[in-house]
Amino acid sequence: MMWGYDGFGYGGFGMGIGMLLFWGLIIAAIVVLVRGFGGKSAGSEPRLREKTPLDMLGERYARGEIGKAEFEEKRRDLAAG
């Protein structure tokens, strides 16, 4: 008589681990697909664009580093070329 032997031995443990891995991979694949194709959510931040030279010039004027005349002159230069 074989006590505690139900025909599976350690194979039952291995199948249990295999089943957990299988379902874990399925769930991970679903999560990746949902995140990849889900689009933007309402709470996501917009991506920042690079500052243009005109943006930087406006910031300098707003901080008081340059006066109105210099700002207008440099703005015209930037628009021209």
Coordinates of N, CA and C in Angstrom, one line a residue:
M1 N 0.8 -1.2 0.0 CA 0.0 0.0 0.0 C 0.9 1.2 0.0
M2 N 0.5 2.2 -0.8 CA 1.3 3.4 -0.9 C 0.6 4.6 -0.2
W3 N 1.1 5.0 0.9 CA 0.5 6.1 1.7 C 0.8 7.4 1.0
G4 N -0.3 8.2 0.8 CA -0.1 9.6 0.3 C 0.2 9.7 -1.2
Y5 N 0.2 8.6 -1.9 CA 0.5 8.6 -3.3 C -0.8 8.6 -4.1
D6 N -1.1 9.7 -4.8 CA -2.4 9.7 -5.5 C -2.2 9.6 -7.0
G7 N -1.0 9.2 -7.4 CA -0.7 8.9 -8.8 C 0.0 10.1 -9.5
F8 N 0.0 11.3 -8.8 CA 0.7 12.4 -9.4 C 2.0 12.7 -8.8
G9 N 2.2 12.5 -7.6 CA 3.5 12.7 -7.0 C 3.8 14.2 -7.0
Y10 N 5.1 14.5 -7.4 CA 5.5 15.9 -7.6 C 5.0 16.5 -8.9
G11 N 4.5 15.7 -9.8 CA 3.9 16.2 -11.1 C 2.7 17.1 -10.9
G12 N 1.9 16.8 -9.8 CA 0.8 17.7 -9.5 C 1.2 19.1 -9.2
F13 N 2.3 19.2 -8.4 CA 2.9 20.5 -8.0 C 3.4 21.2 -9.3
G14 N 4.0 20.5 -10.1 CA 4.6 21.1 -11.4 C 3.4 21.6 -12.3
M15 N 2.4 20.8 -12.4 CA 1.2 21.2 -13.2 C 0.6 22.5 -12.6
G16 N 0.5 22.6 -11.3 CA 0.0 23.8 -10.6 C 0.8 25.0 -10.9
I17 N 2.1 24.9 -10.9 CA 3.0 26.0 -11.2 C 2.8 26.4 -12.7
G18 N 2.7 25.4 -13.5 CA 2.5 25.6 -15.0 C 1.2 26.3 -15.2
M19 N 0.2 26.0 -14.5 CA -1.1 26.6 -14.7 C -1.0 28.1 -14.3
L20 N -0.3 28.3 -13.1 CA -0.2 29.7 -12.7 C 0.6 30.6 -13.7
L21 N 1.7 30.0 -14.2 CA 2.4 30.7 -15.2 C 1.6 31.0 -16.5
F22 N 0.9 30.0 -16.9 CA 0.0 30.1 -18.1 C -1.0 31.3 -17.9
W23 N -1.7 31.3 -16.8 CA -2.7 32.4 -16.6 C -2.0 33.7 -16.4
G24 N -0.9 33.7 -15.7 CA -0.1 34.9 -15.5 C 0.3 35.6 -16.9
L25 N 0.7 34.7 -17.8 CA 1.1 35.2 -19.1 C -0.1 35.8 -19.9
I26 N -1.2 35.1 -19.8 CA -2.5 35.5 -20.4 C -2.9 36.9 -19.9
I27 N -2.9 37.0 -18.6 CA -3.3 38.3 -18.0 C -2.3 39.4 -18.3
A28 N -1.0 39.1 -18.3 CA 0.0 40.1 -18.7 C -0.2 40.6 -20.1
A29 N -0.5 39.6 -21.0 CA -0.7 40.0 -22.4 C -1.9 40.9 -22.6
I30 N -3.0 40.6 -21.9 CA -4.2 41.4 -21.9 C -3.9 42.9 -21.4
V31 N -3.1 43.0 -20.3 CA -2.8 44.3 -19.8 C -1.9 45.1 -20.8
V32 N -1.0 44.4 -21.4 CA -0.1 45.1 -22.4 C -1.0 45.6 -23.6
L33 N -1.9 44.7 -24.1 CA -2.8 45.1 -25.2 C -3.7 46.3 -24.8
V34 N -4.2 46.3 -23.6 CA -5.1 47.4 -23.2 C -4.4 48.7 -23.1
R35 N -3.2 48.6 -22.5 CA -2.4 49.8 -22.4 C -1.9 50.3 -23.7
G36 N -1.6 49.4 -24.6 CA -1.0 49.8 -25.9 C -2.1 50.4 -26.8
F37 N -3.3 49.9 -26.8 CA -4.3 50.3 -27.7 C -5.4 51.1 -27.0
G38 N -5.3 51.4 -25.8 CA -6.3 52.1 -25.0 C -6.4 53.5 -25.3
G39 N -5.4 54.1 -25.9 CA -5.5 55.6 -26.2 C -5.2 56.4 -25.0
K40 N -5.4 57.7 -25.1 CA -5.2 58.6 -24.0 C -6.3 58.6 -23.0
S41 N -6.0 58.6 -21.7 CA -7.1 58.7 -20.7 C -7.3 60.1 -20.4
A42 N -8.4 60.4 -19.8 CA -8.7 61.8 -19.5 C -7.7 62.5 -18.5
G43 N -7.1 61.7 -17.7 CA -6.1 62.3 -16.7 C -4.7 62.3 -17.2
S44 N -4.4 61.9 -18.4 CA -3.0 61.9 -18.8 C -2.5 63.3 -19.2
E45 N -1.2 63.5 -18.9 CA -0.7 64.8 -19.2 C -0.3 65.0 -20.6
P46 N -0.5 66.2 -21.2 CA -0.1 66.4 -22.6 C 1.4 66.4 -22.7
R47 N 1.9 66.0 -23.8 CA 3.4 66.0 -23.9 C 3.9 67.4 -24.2
L48 N 5.0 67.7 -23.6 CA 5.5 69.1 -23.7 C 6.3 69.2 -25.0
R49 N 6.1 70.3 -25.7 CA 6.8 70.6 -27.0 C 8.0 71.3 -26.7
E50 N 8.9 71.3 -27.6 CA 10.2 72.0 -27.4 C 9.9 73.5 -27.5
K51 N 10.7 74.3 -26.7 CA 10.5 75.7 -26.8 C 11.2 76.3 -28.0
T52 N 10.4 77.2 -28.7 CA 11.0 77.8 -29.8 C 11.8 79.1 -29.4
P53 N 12.6 79.6 -30.3 CA 13.3 80.8 -29.9 C 12.4 82.0 -29.5
L54 N 11.2 82.0 -30.1 CA 10.2 83.1 -29.8 C 9.7 82.9 -28.3
D55 N 9.5 81.6 -28.0 CA 9.1 81.3 -26.6 C 10.1 81.8 -25.6
M56 N 11.4 81.5 -25.9 CA 12.4 81.9 -25.0 C 12.5 83.4 -24.9
L57 N 12.4 84.0 -26.0 CA 12.4 85.5 -26.0 C 11.3 86.1 -25.2
G58 N 10.1 85.5 -25.3 CA 8.9 85.9 -24.5 C 9.2 85.7 -23.0
E59 N 9.8 84.6 -22.6 CA 10.1 84.4 -21.2 C 11.1 85.4 -20.7
R60 N 12.1 85.8 -21.5 CA 13.1 86.8 -21.1 C 12.4 88.1 -20.9
Y61 N 11.5 88.5 -21.8 CA 10.7 89.7 -21.6 C 9.8 89.7 -20.4
A62 N 9.2 88.6 -20.1 CA 8.3 88.4 -19.0 C 9.1 88.5 -17.7
R63 N 10.4 88.1 -17.7 CA 11.2 88.1 -16.5 C 11.8 89.5 -16.3
G64 N 11.7 90.4 -17.3 CA 12.3 91.7 -17.2 C 13.7 91.8 -17.6
E65 N 14.3 90.8 -18.2 CA 15.7 90.8 -18.6 C 15.9 91.7 -19.8
I66 N 14.9 91.9 -20.6 CA 15.0 92.8 -21.8 C 13.8 93.7 -21.8
G67 N 13.9 94.8 -22.4 CA 12.8 95.8 -22.5 C 12.0 95.6 -23.7
K68 N 10.9 96.4 -23.8 CA 9.9 96.2 -24.9 C 10.6 96.5 -26.2
A69 N 11.4 97.5 -26.3 CA 12.0 97.8 -27.6 C 12.9 96.7 -28.1
E70 N 13.7 96.1 -27.2 CA 14.6 95.0 -27.5 C 13.8 93.8 -27.9
F71 N 12.7 93.5 -27.2 CA 11.8 92.4 -27.5 C 11.3 92.5 -28.8
E72 N 10.7 93.7 -29.2 CA 10.1 93.9 -30.5 C 11.2 93.8 -31.6
E73 N 12.4 94.3 -31.4 CA 13.4 94.2 -32.4 C 13.8 92.7 -32.6
K74 N 14.0 92.0 -31.6 CA 14.4 90.6 -31.7 C 13.3 89.7 -32.3
R75 N 12.0 90.1 -31.9 CA 10.9 89.3 -32.5 C 10.8 89.5 -34.0
R76 N 11.0 90.8 -34.5 CA 11.1 91.0 -35.9 C 12.2 90.3 -36.6
D77 N 13.3 90.2 -35.9 CA 14.5 89.5 -36.5 C 14.1 88.0 -36.6
L78 N 13.5 87.5 -35.6 CA 13.1 86.0 -35.6 C 12.1 85.7 -36.7
A79 N 11.2 86.7 -36.9 CA 10.1 86.5 -37.9 C 10.7 86.6 -39.3
A80 N 11.7 87.4 -39.5 CA 12.3 87.6 -40.8 C 13.2 86.4 -41.2
G81 N 13.8 85.8 -40.3 CA 14.7 84.8 -40.8 C 14.9 83.6 -40.0

